[in-house]
Coordinates of C-alpha atoms in Angstrom, one line a residue:
Chain A
X1 CA 72.9 294.3 6.9
X2 CA 69.5 296.9 7.0
X3 CA 66.8 295.4 9.3
X4 CA 63.9 297.7 7.5
X5 CA 64.8 296.8 3.8
X6 CA 64.9 293.1 4.9
X7 CA 61.6 293.6 6.1
X8 CA 59.9 295.0 3.6
X9 CA 61.1 292.2 1.2
X10 CA 60.4 289.0 3.5
X11 CA 56.6 291.0 3.7
X12 CA 56.6 291.2 0.1
X13 CA 58.0 287.0 -0.2
X14 CA 55.0 286.1 2.2
X15 CA 52.6 288.4 0.4
X16 CA 53.5 286.6 -2.7
X17 CA 52.8 283.0 -1.2
X18 CA 49.6 284.2 0.6
X19 CA 48.0 285.8 -2.0
X20 CA 48.3 282.6 -4.2
X21 CA 46.6 280.7 -2.1
X22 CA 44.3 283.7 -1.3
X23 CA 43.6 283.2 -5.2
X24 CA 42.7 279.3 -5.5
X25 CA 40.9 279.6 -2.5
X26 CA 39.0 282.9 -3.5
X27 CA 37.9 281.1 -7.0
X28 CA 36.2 277.8 -4.8
X29 CA 35.1 280.2 -2.5
X30 CA 33.2 282.9 -4.6
X31 CA 31.8 280.2 -6.9
X32 CA 31.2 277.4 -4.1
X33 CA 30.1 279.8 -1.4
X34 CA 31.7 277.6 1.3
X35 CA 35.0 277.8 3.2
X36 CA 37.2 274.7 1.4
X37 CA 39.2 274.1 4.3
X38 CA 40.6 270.7 2.2
X39 CA 42.3 273.3 0.2
X40 CA 45.0 272.9 3.1
X41 CA 46.2 269.2 2.7
X42 CA 46.2 270.1 -0.8
X43 CA 49.1 272.2 -0.6
X44 CA 50.9 269.8 1.6
X45 CA 49.5 267.2 -1.5
X46 CA 51.1 268.8 -4.6
X47 CA 54.6 269.9 -2.0
X48 CA 54.7 266.2 -1.8
X49 CA 53.8 264.8 -5.0
X50 CA 57.0 266.9 -6.5
X51 CA 59.1 265.6 -3.5
X52 CA 58.0 261.8 -5.0
X53 CA 59.0 262.5 -8.8
X54 CA 61.8 265.1 -8.1
X55 CA 63.7 264.0 -5.5
X56 CA 62.9 260.0 -4.9
X57 CA 62.2 259.3 -9.0
X58 CA 64.6 261.7 -10.1
X59 CA 62.1 263.5 -12.9
X60 CA 63.2 266.6 -14.2
X61 CA 62.1 269.3 -12.0
X62 CA 59.8 271.0 -14.3
X63 CA 58.0 268.3 -15.6
X64 CA 58.1 266.7 -11.5
X65 CA 56.4 270.5 -11.0
X66 CA 53.5 269.8 -14.1
X67 CA 53.1 266.3 -12.3
X68 CA 52.1 268.1 -9.4
X69 CA 50.1 270.2 -10.1
X70 CA 47.6 268.4 -12.4
X71 CA 47.9 265.5 -9.0
X72 CA 46.4 268.1 -7.1
X73 CA 43.9 269.4 -9.3
X74 CA 42.2 266.2 -10.0
X75 CA 42.5 265.2 -5.9
X76 CA 40.6 268.6 -5.9
X77 CA 37.9 266.9 -8.0
X78 CA 37.8 263.9 -6.8
X79 CA 36.9 265.3 -3.4
X80 CA 34.7 267.9 -5.1
X81 CA 32.7 265.3 -6.8
X82 CA 32.6 262.3 -3.9
X83 CA 31.9 264.8 -0.9
X84 CA 30.7 268.8 -1.7
X85 CA 28.7 267.8 -4.8
X86 CA 26.2 265.4 -2.9
X87 CA 26.1 267.7 0.1
X88 CA 25.6 270.7 -2.1
X89 CA 22.9 268.8 -4.3
X90 CA 20.7 268.3 -1.0
X91 CA 21.2 272.1 0.0
X92 CA 23.6 271.0 3.1
X93 CA 23.9 273.7 5.3
X94 CA 27.6 275.5 5.0
X95 CA 28.1 274.5 8.8
X96 CA 27.7 270.8 7.3
X97 CA 30.1 271.6 4.2
X98 CA 32.5 273.0 6.7
X99 CA 32.8 270.1 9.2
X100 CA 33.1 267.9 5.6
X101 CA 35.9 269.8 4.3
X102 CA 37.4 269.7 8.4
X103 CA 37.3 266.0 8.0
X104 CA 38.9 266.3 4.6
X105 CA 41.8 268.0 5.7
X106 CA 42.3 266.0 8.6
X107 CA 42.6 262.8 6.3
X108 CA 44.6 263.9 3.4
X109 CA 47.0 265.7 5.6
X110 CA 47.2 261.9 8.0
X111 CA 47.1 259.9 4.3
X112 CA 50.5 261.8 3.5
X113 CA 51.9 261.5 6.4
X114 CA 51.7 258.0 6.3
X115 CA 52.9 258.3 3.0
X116 CA 55.8 260.3 3.3
X117 CA 56.5 260.2 7.0
X118 CA 56.1 263.5 8.6
X119 CA 59.4 264.7 8.8
X120 CA 60.3 268.3 7.3
X121 CA 61.6 267.4 3.8
X122 CA 63.2 270.1 1.2
X123 CA 62.6 270.0 -2.6
X124 CA 65.2 272.0 -3.8
X125 CA 68.4 269.9 -4.2
X126 CA 70.6 272.9 -3.6
X127 CA 70.0 274.3 -0.4
X128 CA 72.1 277.5 0.5
X129 CA 73.4 277.1 -3.0
X130 CA 70.7 279.3 -4.7
X131 CA 70.8 282.5 -6.3
X132 CA 71.0 285.9 -4.3
X133 CA 70.2 288.8 -5.2
X134 CA 70.9 292.3 -3.1
X135 CA 67.8 294.7 -3.4
X136 CA 68.4 298.0 -1.3
X137 CA 69.9 296.4 1.0
X138 CA 68.2 293.4 1.5
X139 CA 68.6 289.8 0.0
X140 CA 66.2 287.7 -1.8
X141 CA 66.9 284.3 -3.6
X142 CA 66.0 282.8 -6.9
X143 CA 62.9 281.0 -6.0
X144 CA 61.6 283.9 -3.9
X145 CA 62.2 286.2 -7.0
X146 CA 59.8 283.4 -9.5
X147 CA 57.0 283.0 -6.1
X148 CA 56.5 286.5 -6.9
X149 CA 56.3 286.4 -10.5
X150 CA 54.4 283.6 -10.3
X151 CA 51.9 285.1 -8.1
X152 CA 51.2 288.1 -10.0
X153 CA 51.1 285.5 -13.4
X154 CA 48.3 283.9 -11.6
X155 CA 46.3 286.9 -10.4
X156 CA 46.2 288.7 -13.7
X157 CA 45.0 285.4 -16.1
X158 CA 42.5 284.8 -13.8
X159 CA 41.6 288.7 -14.2
X160 CA 41.5 288.7 -17.6
X161 CA 39.9 285.3 -17.5
X162 CA 36.8 286.6 -15.7
X163 CA 36.4 289.5 -17.8
X164 CA 37.0 288.4 -21.1
X165 CA 36.3 284.3 -21.8
X166 CA 33.1 282.6 -21.5
X167 CA 34.0 280.0 -18.7
X168 CA 35.1 283.2 -16.8
X169 CA 31.7 284.7 -17.5
X170 CA 29.9 281.2 -16.5
X171 CA 31.8 281.4 -13.4
X172 CA 30.9 284.5 -12.3
X173 CA 27.4 284.3 -12.8
X174 CA 27.3 280.8 -10.7
X175 CA 28.7 282.9 -8.6
X176 CA 26.1 285.3 -8.5
X177 CA 23.4 283.4 -8.5
X178 CA 23.8 279.1 -9.3
X179 CA 20.0 278.6 -9.9
X180 CA 19.8 281.0 -12.3
X181 CA 22.7 280.3 -14.2
X182 CA 21.6 277.1 -14.1
X183 CA 18.2 278.4 -16.0
X184 CA 19.8 279.7 -18.5
X185 CA 21.3 277.3 -19.6
X186 CA 25.1 276.8 -17.7
X187 CA 26.0 273.2 -17.3
X188 CA 27.1 274.5 -13.2
X189 CA 28.3 271.0 -12.4
X190 CA 30.6 270.9 -15.0
X191 CA 31.5 274.7 -14.5
X192 CA 32.1 273.9 -10.5
X193 CA 34.2 270.9 -11.4
X194 CA 36.7 272.9 -13.2
X195 CA 36.8 275.5 -10.5
X196 CA 37.7 273.1 -7.9
X197 CA 39.7 271.5 -10.5
X198 CA 41.7 274.8 -11.1
X199 CA 41.9 276.1 -8.0
X200 CA 43.4 273.3 -6.6
X201 CA 46.3 273.2 -9.0
X202 CA 46.9 276.6 -7.7
X203 CA 46.9 275.2 -4.1
X204 CA 49.5 272.5 -5.0
X205 CA 51.4 275.1 -7.1
X206 CA 51.6 277.4 -3.8
X207 CA 52.7 274.3 -1.8
X208 CA 55.1 273.7 -4.4
X209 CA 56.9 276.6 -4.5
X210 CA 57.1 277.0 -0.7
X211 CA 58.7 273.6 -1.0
X212 CA 61.4 274.8 -3.2
X213 CA 61.5 277.8 -0.9
X214 CA 61.7 276.6 2.8
X215 CA 60.4 272.8 2.7
X216 CA 57.5 270.9 3.4
X217 CA 55.8 269.6 5.8
X218 CA 52.3 267.1 6.2
X219 CA 50.6 269.5 8.6
X220 CA 52.1 272.7 6.9
X221 CA 48.6 273.5 5.1
X222 CA 46.5 273.9 7.8
X223 CA 48.5 277.4 9.3
X224 CA 48.6 278.2 5.5
X225 CA 45.3 277.7 4.3
X226 CA 44.1 279.9 7.5
X227 CA 46.3 283.0 6.1
X228 CA 44.8 282.6 2.8
X229 CA 41.7 282.6 4.5
X230 CA 42.5 285.8 6.4
X231 CA 43.9 287.6 3.3
X232 CA 40.8 286.7 1.3
X233 CA 38.5 287.9 4.3
X234 CA 40.4 291.1 4.8
X235 CA 40.7 292.0 1.1
X236 CA 36.8 290.9 0.7
X237 CA 35.9 287.2 -0.4
X238 CA 35.2 286.5 -3.7
X239 CA 36.9 289.3 -5.2
X240 CA 40.5 288.2 -7.0
X241 CA 42.2 291.3 -6.4
X242 CA 40.8 291.9 -2.8
X243 CA 42.6 288.6 -2.1
X244 CA 45.9 289.8 -2.9
X245 CA 45.9 293.1 -1.6
X246 CA 44.4 291.1 1.4
X247 CA 47.8 289.0 1.3
X248 CA 50.0 291.7 0.8
X249 CA 48.2 293.8 4.2
X250 CA 48.6 290.3 5.9
X251 CA 52.3 289.9 5.4
X252 CA 53.4 293.5 6.1
X253 CA 50.9 293.2 9.4
X254 CA 52.9 290.4 10.7
X255 CA 55.9 290.4 9.3
X256 CA 56.3 294.7 11.1
X257 CA 54.4 293.2 14.0
X258 CA 57.2 290.7 15.4
X259 CA 59.9 293.7 14.6
X260 CA 60.2 294.0 18.6
X261 CA 58.9 290.7 19.1
X262 CA 59.5 287.0 19.2
X263 CA 58.3 285.6 15.4
X264 CA 55.9 282.9 17.0
X265 CA 53.7 285.4 17.5
X266 CA 52.7 285.5 13.4
X267 CA 50.1 283.5 13.9
X268 CA 48.1 285.7 16.9
X269 CA 48.8 288.6 14.9
X270 CA 47.3 287.3 11.8
X271 CA 44.0 285.8 13.3
X272 CA 44.2 289.1 15.3
X273 CA 44.6 291.4 12.4
X274 CA 41.1 288.7 11.4
X275 CA 39.2 289.3 14.4
X276 CA 39.3 292.7 14.3
X277 CA 38.6 293.1 10.2
X278 CA 35.7 290.6 11.1
X279 CA 34.2 293.0 13.8
X280 CA 34.3 296.4 11.8
X281 CA 34.8 295.7 8.1
X282 CA 33.1 292.3 7.4
X283 CA 32.9 293.0 4.0
X284 CA 37.0 293.7 4.0
X285 CA 38.9 296.1 1.8
X286 CA 37.1 295.5 -1.9
X287 CA 33.3 294.4 -1.2
X288 CA 32.6 292.5 -4.0
Chain B
X1 CA 43.7 246.5 34.0
X2 CA 45.7 249.4 34.9
X3 CA 45.6 250.0 31.7
X4 CA 42.0 249.7 31.4
X5 CA 41.8 252.2 34.1
X6 CA 43.6 254.5 32.3
X7 CA 41.2 254.5 29.2
X8 CA 38.5 254.9 31.5
X9 CA 39.7 257.9 32.8
X10 CA 40.7 259.7 29.3
X11 CA 36.9 258.5 28.3
X12 CA 36.1 260.5 31.9
X13 CA 38.2 263.3 31.2
X14 CA 36.9 263.8 27.3
X15 CA 33.1 262.8 27.7
X16 CA 33.3 266.5 29.9
X17 CA 35.1 268.0 27.3
X18 CA 32.1 266.8 25.0
X19 CA 29.3 267.6 27.0
X20 CA 30.2 271.2 27.4
X21 CA 31.0 271.3 23.9
X22 CA 27.7 270.2 23.2
X23 CA 25.8 272.8 24.9
X24 CA 27.4 275.3 23.0
X25 CA 27.3 273.4 19.7
X26 CA 24.3 271.2 20.4
X27 CA 21.8 273.1 22.0
X28 CA 22.4 276.0 21.1
X29 CA 23.8 276.2 17.4
X30 CA 26.9 277.6 17.6
X31 CA 29.9 276.0 15.8
X32 CA 32.5 277.2 18.1
X33 CA 36.1 275.3 17.6
X34 CA 37.5 276.7 20.4
X35 CA 37.2 274.2 23.3
X36 CA 40.3 273.2 23.5
X37 CA 41.8 276.7 24.7
X38 CA 39.7 276.7 27.4
X39 CA 40.6 272.9 28.8
X40 CA 44.0 274.6 28.3
X41 CA 43.6 277.3 30.3
X42 CA 42.1 275.0 33.2
X43 CA 45.1 272.8 32.9
X44 CA 47.9 275.8 32.7
X45 CA 46.2 277.4 35.3
X46 CA 46.3 274.1 37.9
X47 CA 49.5 273.1 36.3
X48 CA 51.3 276.6 37.4
X49 CA 49.7 277.0 41.1
X50 CA 50.2 273.5 42.0
X51 CA 53.8 273.1 40.9
X52 CA 54.7 276.8 42.3
X53 CA 53.1 277.5 45.1
X54 CA 51.5 273.9 46.1
X55 CA 47.9 275.0 46.6
X56 CA 45.2 272.9 46.7
X57 CA 44.1 271.1 43.6
X58 CA 40.3 271.6 44.3
X59 CA 41.2 275.0 45.0
X60 CA 43.0 275.6 42.0
X61 CA 40.4 274.3 39.7
X62 CA 38.2 276.6 40.9
X63 CA 40.3 279.5 40.1
X64 CA 40.9 277.8 36.4
X65 CA 37.3 278.3 36.1
X66 CA 37.4 282.0 37.4
X67 CA 40.3 282.7 34.8
X68 CA 38.3 280.8 32.2
X69 CA 34.8 282.2 32.4
X70 CA 36.4 285.4 32.2
X71 CA 38.4 284.5 29.1
X72 CA 35.6 282.8 27.6
X73 CA 33.0 285.8 28.3
X74 CA 35.1 288.1 26.6
X75 CA 36.1 285.3 24.1
X76 CA 32.0 284.7 23.6
X77 CA 31.4 288.4 23.5
X78 CA 33.8 289.2 20.4
X79 CA 32.1 285.8 18.8
X80 CA 28.7 286.9 19.5
X81 CA 28.9 289.2 16.2
X82 CA 29.2 286.2 14.2
X83 CA 27.2 283.8 12.6
X84 CA 27.4 280.6 11.5
X85 CA 31.0 279.8 9.7
X86 CA 32.3 283.1 10.5
X87 CA 31.2 282.2 13.4
X88 CA 33.5 278.6 13.1
X89 CA 36.4 281.2 11.7
X90 CA 36.4 283.3 14.6
X91 CA 36.4 280.8 17.1
X92 CA 39.5 279.0 15.1
X93 CA 41.1 282.6 15.7
X94 CA 40.8 282.3 19.4
X95 CA 42.2 278.6 19.1
X96 CA 45.4 279.8 17.8
X97 CA 45.7 282.9 20.0
X98 CA 45.8 281.4 22.9
X99 CA 47.7 278.3 21.7
X100 CA 49.9 281.4 21.4
X101 CA 50.1 282.4 24.3
X102 CA 51.0 279.0 25.5
X103 CA 53.9 278.7 23.3
X104 CA 55.3 281.8 23.8
X105 CA 54.7 283.4 27.3
X106 CA 57.6 281.0 27.9
X107 CA 58.4 283.1 31.4
X108 CA 54.7 281.9 32.8
X109 CA 54.1 278.9 30.6
X110 CA 58.3 277.4 30.0
X111 CA 56.7 277.4 26.1
X112 CA 57.2 274.3 24.3
X113 CA 59.3 272.4 27.4
X114 CA 55.9 272.2 29.2
X115 CA 55.3 272.0 32.9
X116 CA 56.3 268.6 34.1
X117 CA 56.3 267.4 37.8
X118 CA 52.0 268.2 38.5
X119 CA 51.0 266.7 42.0
X120 CA 48.5 264.7 42.1
X121 CA 45.3 265.8 43.7
X122 CA 44.4 265.5 47.2
X123 CA 41.7 266.2 49.7
X124 CA 41.5 266.0 53.6
X125 CA 44.9 264.7 53.2
X126 CA 44.0 261.7 51.0
X127 CA 46.0 261.7 47.7
X128 CA 44.7 260.2 44.5
X129 CA 48.0 258.9 43.5
X130 CA 46.6 255.7 42.6
X131 CA 45.2 255.4 39.6
X132 CA 41.9 253.8 40.5
X133 CA 40.9 256.4 43.5
X134 CA 41.4 259.1 40.1
X135 CA 39.3 257.0 38.1
X136 CA 36.7 257.6 41.2
X137 CA 37.2 261.6 41.4
X138 CA 37.1 261.8 37.4
X139 CA 33.6 259.8 37.6
X140 CA 32.2 261.8 40.1
X141 CA 33.2 265.3 38.3
X142 CA 31.6 264.1 34.9
X143 CA 28.2 262.5 37.0
X144 CA 28.0 266.2 38.2
X145 CA 28.5 267.5 35.2
X146 CA 26.6 265.3 33.3
X147 CA 23.4 266.1 35.7
X148 CA 24.0 269.9 35.7
X149 CA 23.7 269.2 31.6
X150 CA 20.8 267.2 31.9
X151 CA 19.4 270.3 34.0
X152 CA 20.3 272.7 31.2
X153 CA 18.7 270.8 28.6
X154 CA 15.2 270.3 30.4
X155 CA 15.2 274.1 32.0
X156 CA 13.3 277.2 30.6
X157 CA 17.1 278.4 29.7
X158 CA 17.5 275.2 27.7
X159 CA 14.4 275.6 26.0
X160 CA 15.6 279.1 25.1
X161 CA 18.8 278.3 24.0
X162 CA 17.0 275.2 21.3
X163 CA 15.0 278.4 20.1
X164 CA 17.9 280.2 19.5
X165 CA 19.6 277.7 17.2
X166 CA 16.0 277.1 15.2
X167 CA 15.5 281.1 14.9
X168 CA 16.8 283.4 16.9
X169 CA 14.9 286.6 14.9
X170 CA 11.5 284.9 16.4
X171 CA 12.7 284.5 19.5
X172 CA 14.3 287.5 20.0
X173 CA 11.0 289.4 18.8
X174 CA 9.5 287.3 21.8
X175 CA 11.4 290.0 24.1
X176 CA 14.7 287.2 24.9
X177 CA 17.5 289.1 25.5
X178 CA 19.2 286.3 23.1
X179 CA 23.0 287.6 23.6
X180 CA 22.9 287.4 27.6
X181 CA 21.6 283.2 26.7
X182 CA 24.8 282.7 24.2
X183 CA 26.8 284.7 26.2
X184 CA 25.5 282.3 29.6
X185 CA 25.9 279.0 28.0
X186 CA 29.3 279.3 26.2
X187 CA 30.7 280.9 29.8
X188 CA 29.4 277.5 31.5
X189 CA 30.1 275.2 28.7
X190 CA 34.2 277.1 28.9
X191 CA 33.5 276.5 32.7
X192 CA 33.4 272.9 32.0
X193 CA 36.1 272.5 29.7
X194 CA 38.6 274.3 32.7
X195 CA 37.5 271.7 34.9
X196 CA 38.2 268.7 32.2
X197 CA 41.6 270.5 31.9
X198 CA 42.4 270.4 35.6
X199 CA 42.0 266.7 36.0
X200 CA 44.1 265.9 32.4
X201 CA 46.8 268.5 34.1
X202 CA 46.7 266.4 37.4
X203 CA 46.5 263.0 35.9
X204 CA 49.1 263.2 33.2
X205 CA 51.1 265.0 35.6
X206 CA 52.9 267.2 32.7
X207 CA 51.3 269.7 31.0
X208 CA 52.5 271.0 27.2
X209 CA 50.3 273.6 24.6
X210 CA 50.6 270.7 21.8
X211 CA 47.5 269.0 24.1
X212 CA 45.3 272.7 23.2
X213 CA 46.1 273.0 19.5
X214 CA 43.4 273.8 17.1
X215 CA 43.1 269.9 16.1
X216 CA 42.0 269.0 19.9
X217 CA 39.2 271.2 19.6
X218 CA 38.5 269.5 16.0
X219 CA 38.8 266.2 18.0
X220 CA 36.2 267.7 20.4
X221 CA 34.3 268.6 17.6
X222 CA 34.2 265.3 15.9
X223 CA 33.1 263.6 19.0
X224 CA 30.1 265.2 19.5
X225 CA 28.9 265.2 16.0
X226 CA 29.6 261.4 16.2
X227 CA 27.4 260.9 19.5
X228 CA 25.1 263.1 18.2
X229 CA 24.4 266.5 19.2
X230 CA 22.1 268.2 21.5
X231 CA 22.1 264.9 23.3
X232 CA 24.0 264.1 26.5
X233 CA 24.0 260.9 26.2
X234 CA 25.3 260.9 22.6
X235 CA 28.5 263.4 24.0
X236 CA 29.3 260.6 26.3
X237 CA 29.5 258.0 24.0
X238 CA 30.7 259.9 21.3
X239 CA 33.9 260.2 23.3
X240 CA 34.1 257.0 24.3
X241 CA 34.1 255.6 20.4
X242 CA 36.9 258.0 19.6
X243 CA 38.7 256.9 22.5
X244 CA 38.4 253.5 22.1
X245 CA 38.8 253.6 17.9
X246 CA 43.2 254.3 18.4
X247 CA 43.5 251.8 21.3
X248 CA 41.4 249.2 18.8
X249 CA 43.8 250.5 15.8
X250 CA 46.6 249.9 18.2
X251 CA 45.8 246.5 18.9
X252 CA 45.5 245.3 15.0
X253 CA 49.5 246.4 15.2
X254 CA 50.6 249.2 13.3
X255 CA 53.6 250.8 14.1
X256 CA 53.3 253.9 16.1
X257 CA 53.7 257.0 14.2
X258 CA 51.7 255.0 11.8
X259 CA 48.5 254.9 14.5
X260 CA 48.9 258.2 15.7
X261 CA 48.3 259.0 11.6
X262 CA 45.5 256.0 11.1
X263 CA 43.6 258.0 14.1
X264 CA 43.9 261.4 12.0
X265 CA 42.4 259.1 9.1
X266 CA 39.5 257.7 10.3
X267 CA 38.6 260.8 12.6
X268 CA 38.4 262.6 9.7
X269 CA 36.9 260.1 7.3
X270 CA 33.8 259.7 10.4
X271 CA 33.9 263.3 10.1
X272 CA 32.9 263.1 5.6
X273 CA 30.8 260.1 6.6
X274 CA 28.4 261.3 9.0
X275 CA 28.4 264.9 7.1
X276 CA 27.1 262.7 3.9
X277 CA 24.9 259.7 5.8
X278 CA 24.0 260.8 9.1
X279 CA 24.7 264.5 10.0
X280 CA 22.5 263.5 13.3
X281 CA 25.3 261.5 14.1
X282 CA 24.5 258.4 16.7
X283 CA 21.9 259.6 19.1
X284 CA 21.6 263.1 18.0
X285 CA 18.4 265.6 18.0
X286 CA 19.8 268.3 15.7
X287 CA 21.9 268.4 12.5
X288 CA 23.5 271.0 11.8

C-alpha cells in the first residue's frame, strides 16, 4: 500500500468530520456570536444516545440515530434557554458567555461519564467486518464514505436554506444585527432557539458518525470541538462555506504534517495553524 | 492528621496558582487559559534536573522560573495581538501545544510514563521529607507570593494594569506602553505558576503530562472566578473551596470514579451559576 494516496484519503475523511462539526458550530456562532464550547459535549451526547438505544436497548440503527439527533438538539436548546439566553438578555460580555460555556462543557461531559463510565466504546456491531473500498491505492470504509456524503449534504442544505427560505434569511439578519432584526419584527428569541436546536443536532450527528467510524468516549468532544473551532476561524468564521474549506485545509495540514513525525503531534500542529492564522489572517480565508 | 496536612499542602500549591492567574485575568483582564502550561514547565524542569543531575531543589526551581519566563515572554507576546474571546482561544492553543511537548518529547520527559522518584527539597543538609515540614515550606512560599501580589495590586504598576483592564485605549492615550505592562504581568504570573509546579513535582515525587492539560487551566480559572477576580484573598479562598469540595464529595460516599466525575460536574455547575447569578464571585472586585 502506497502512503501518499492513503494520506490524501485520510485527510479527506478527517476533513469531512471536521467540516460537519464546523458547520454546526459556525451556524451557532454566526447567529449568537459567542464561542459555544458546550457544543463539544453534545457530540458525546449524540454518540452515547445511539450507544444506548442501538447497543443497550437493541433498537434499529437508523431509528437510534434519529433519536440521538433529536436528543442532542433538545439538550442544545435546553442549555440555550436555561443558560445562554438569560445571559444574552443581560448583555453579558463574550467572556462571561465563554466561561459559562466552559462550565456547560465540563458538566455535560462528566454527566455522560457518570451515566456510561469513561470507557472507550464502539458503536458499530461489525467492527472490522465493514465493507472496504480501494480508491487509487488507498483504503476507505463504507462509514467513512457515508460521513463524507453527509457532510456535503449538510453543507449544501444549509447553503440553500440560507439563500432561499425566509427562516434562512431571518438567521442571516440576526447574524448581521440582532437589534434591527427585532425592530423589523423577527422573533429573534425563537429563531435563535431553532438555530441552537439545529446546530446542536448537527454536532450530535458528527459525534454519531465518529462513533460509527472509530468509537466514542465522554471526553472526545473537547479536542474535536477545538478542531471545529480552528476550522471555522481559518476558513472564515460565520461563513458556511468558509468553515468547510477550513476543515479540509486543517485536515490536510494535520495529516501531511505528521508524515515524518509521530501522530501525537496532530493537536499541536492544529493549534500552531490556528495561531498563525490569528496573527496573519484573523478573518480567515473567506471573509464574511 | 497526615490527611489534613496533605490537603493543606494542595491548597497552598493551588493558592499560588490562583494568585498567579489572578494577576493576569483579574487585575489585567486578559482571559488566559494556559496557566497549567507554565505550572507544567516548572514541574518538569524541577523533575528532570532533580532526577538526572541531583541538583538542589531551590536551584532547580530558579532555573525553572527562568525557562518559564522565556517561554511566557514569547507566548505573551503572541497573545498580546488578540483580544477577549480570541485571546482565550489562542491561550487554549498554547496549553495544548505545551501539553503535546510534555507528551511527545519522550527522550526528555518520558512522555505518558511520567518521571517518578523526584526527591523532596533539601536546604543546608535539612530535607523536607516529612509532610509537615513540606507544608511549612509551601506556606512560606505562598505567603511570599501573596505579599508580592499585594504589593503589585497596590503599586502604581498595579493601577496601570487595572486601567488597561477597564479601557486600554484611554490608558495608552496617556502615554503608557500597554504592551510592556501586559507582557510583564504575564511573565510574573507565569513565573509564580512555575514555582507552584516545582513544589508540586517534589511533593508528589512524580510528574506526568495529565496534570498539566487544558482541564487543569480551566480548573485554575474556575478557582479564581469562584473566589473573586482582582482580589488576592479571593484567589486563596477559591483554591481552598475547590480543593475541599471533592474531599467532601468523597466523604458523602460516592465510589472513586463517580466522585471524580461528580467533581467535574460541580466545577461546571459552579461556573454556570456564578456567571448567571454572581459574576464577581465571592469577594471579587471585577466582573468579566
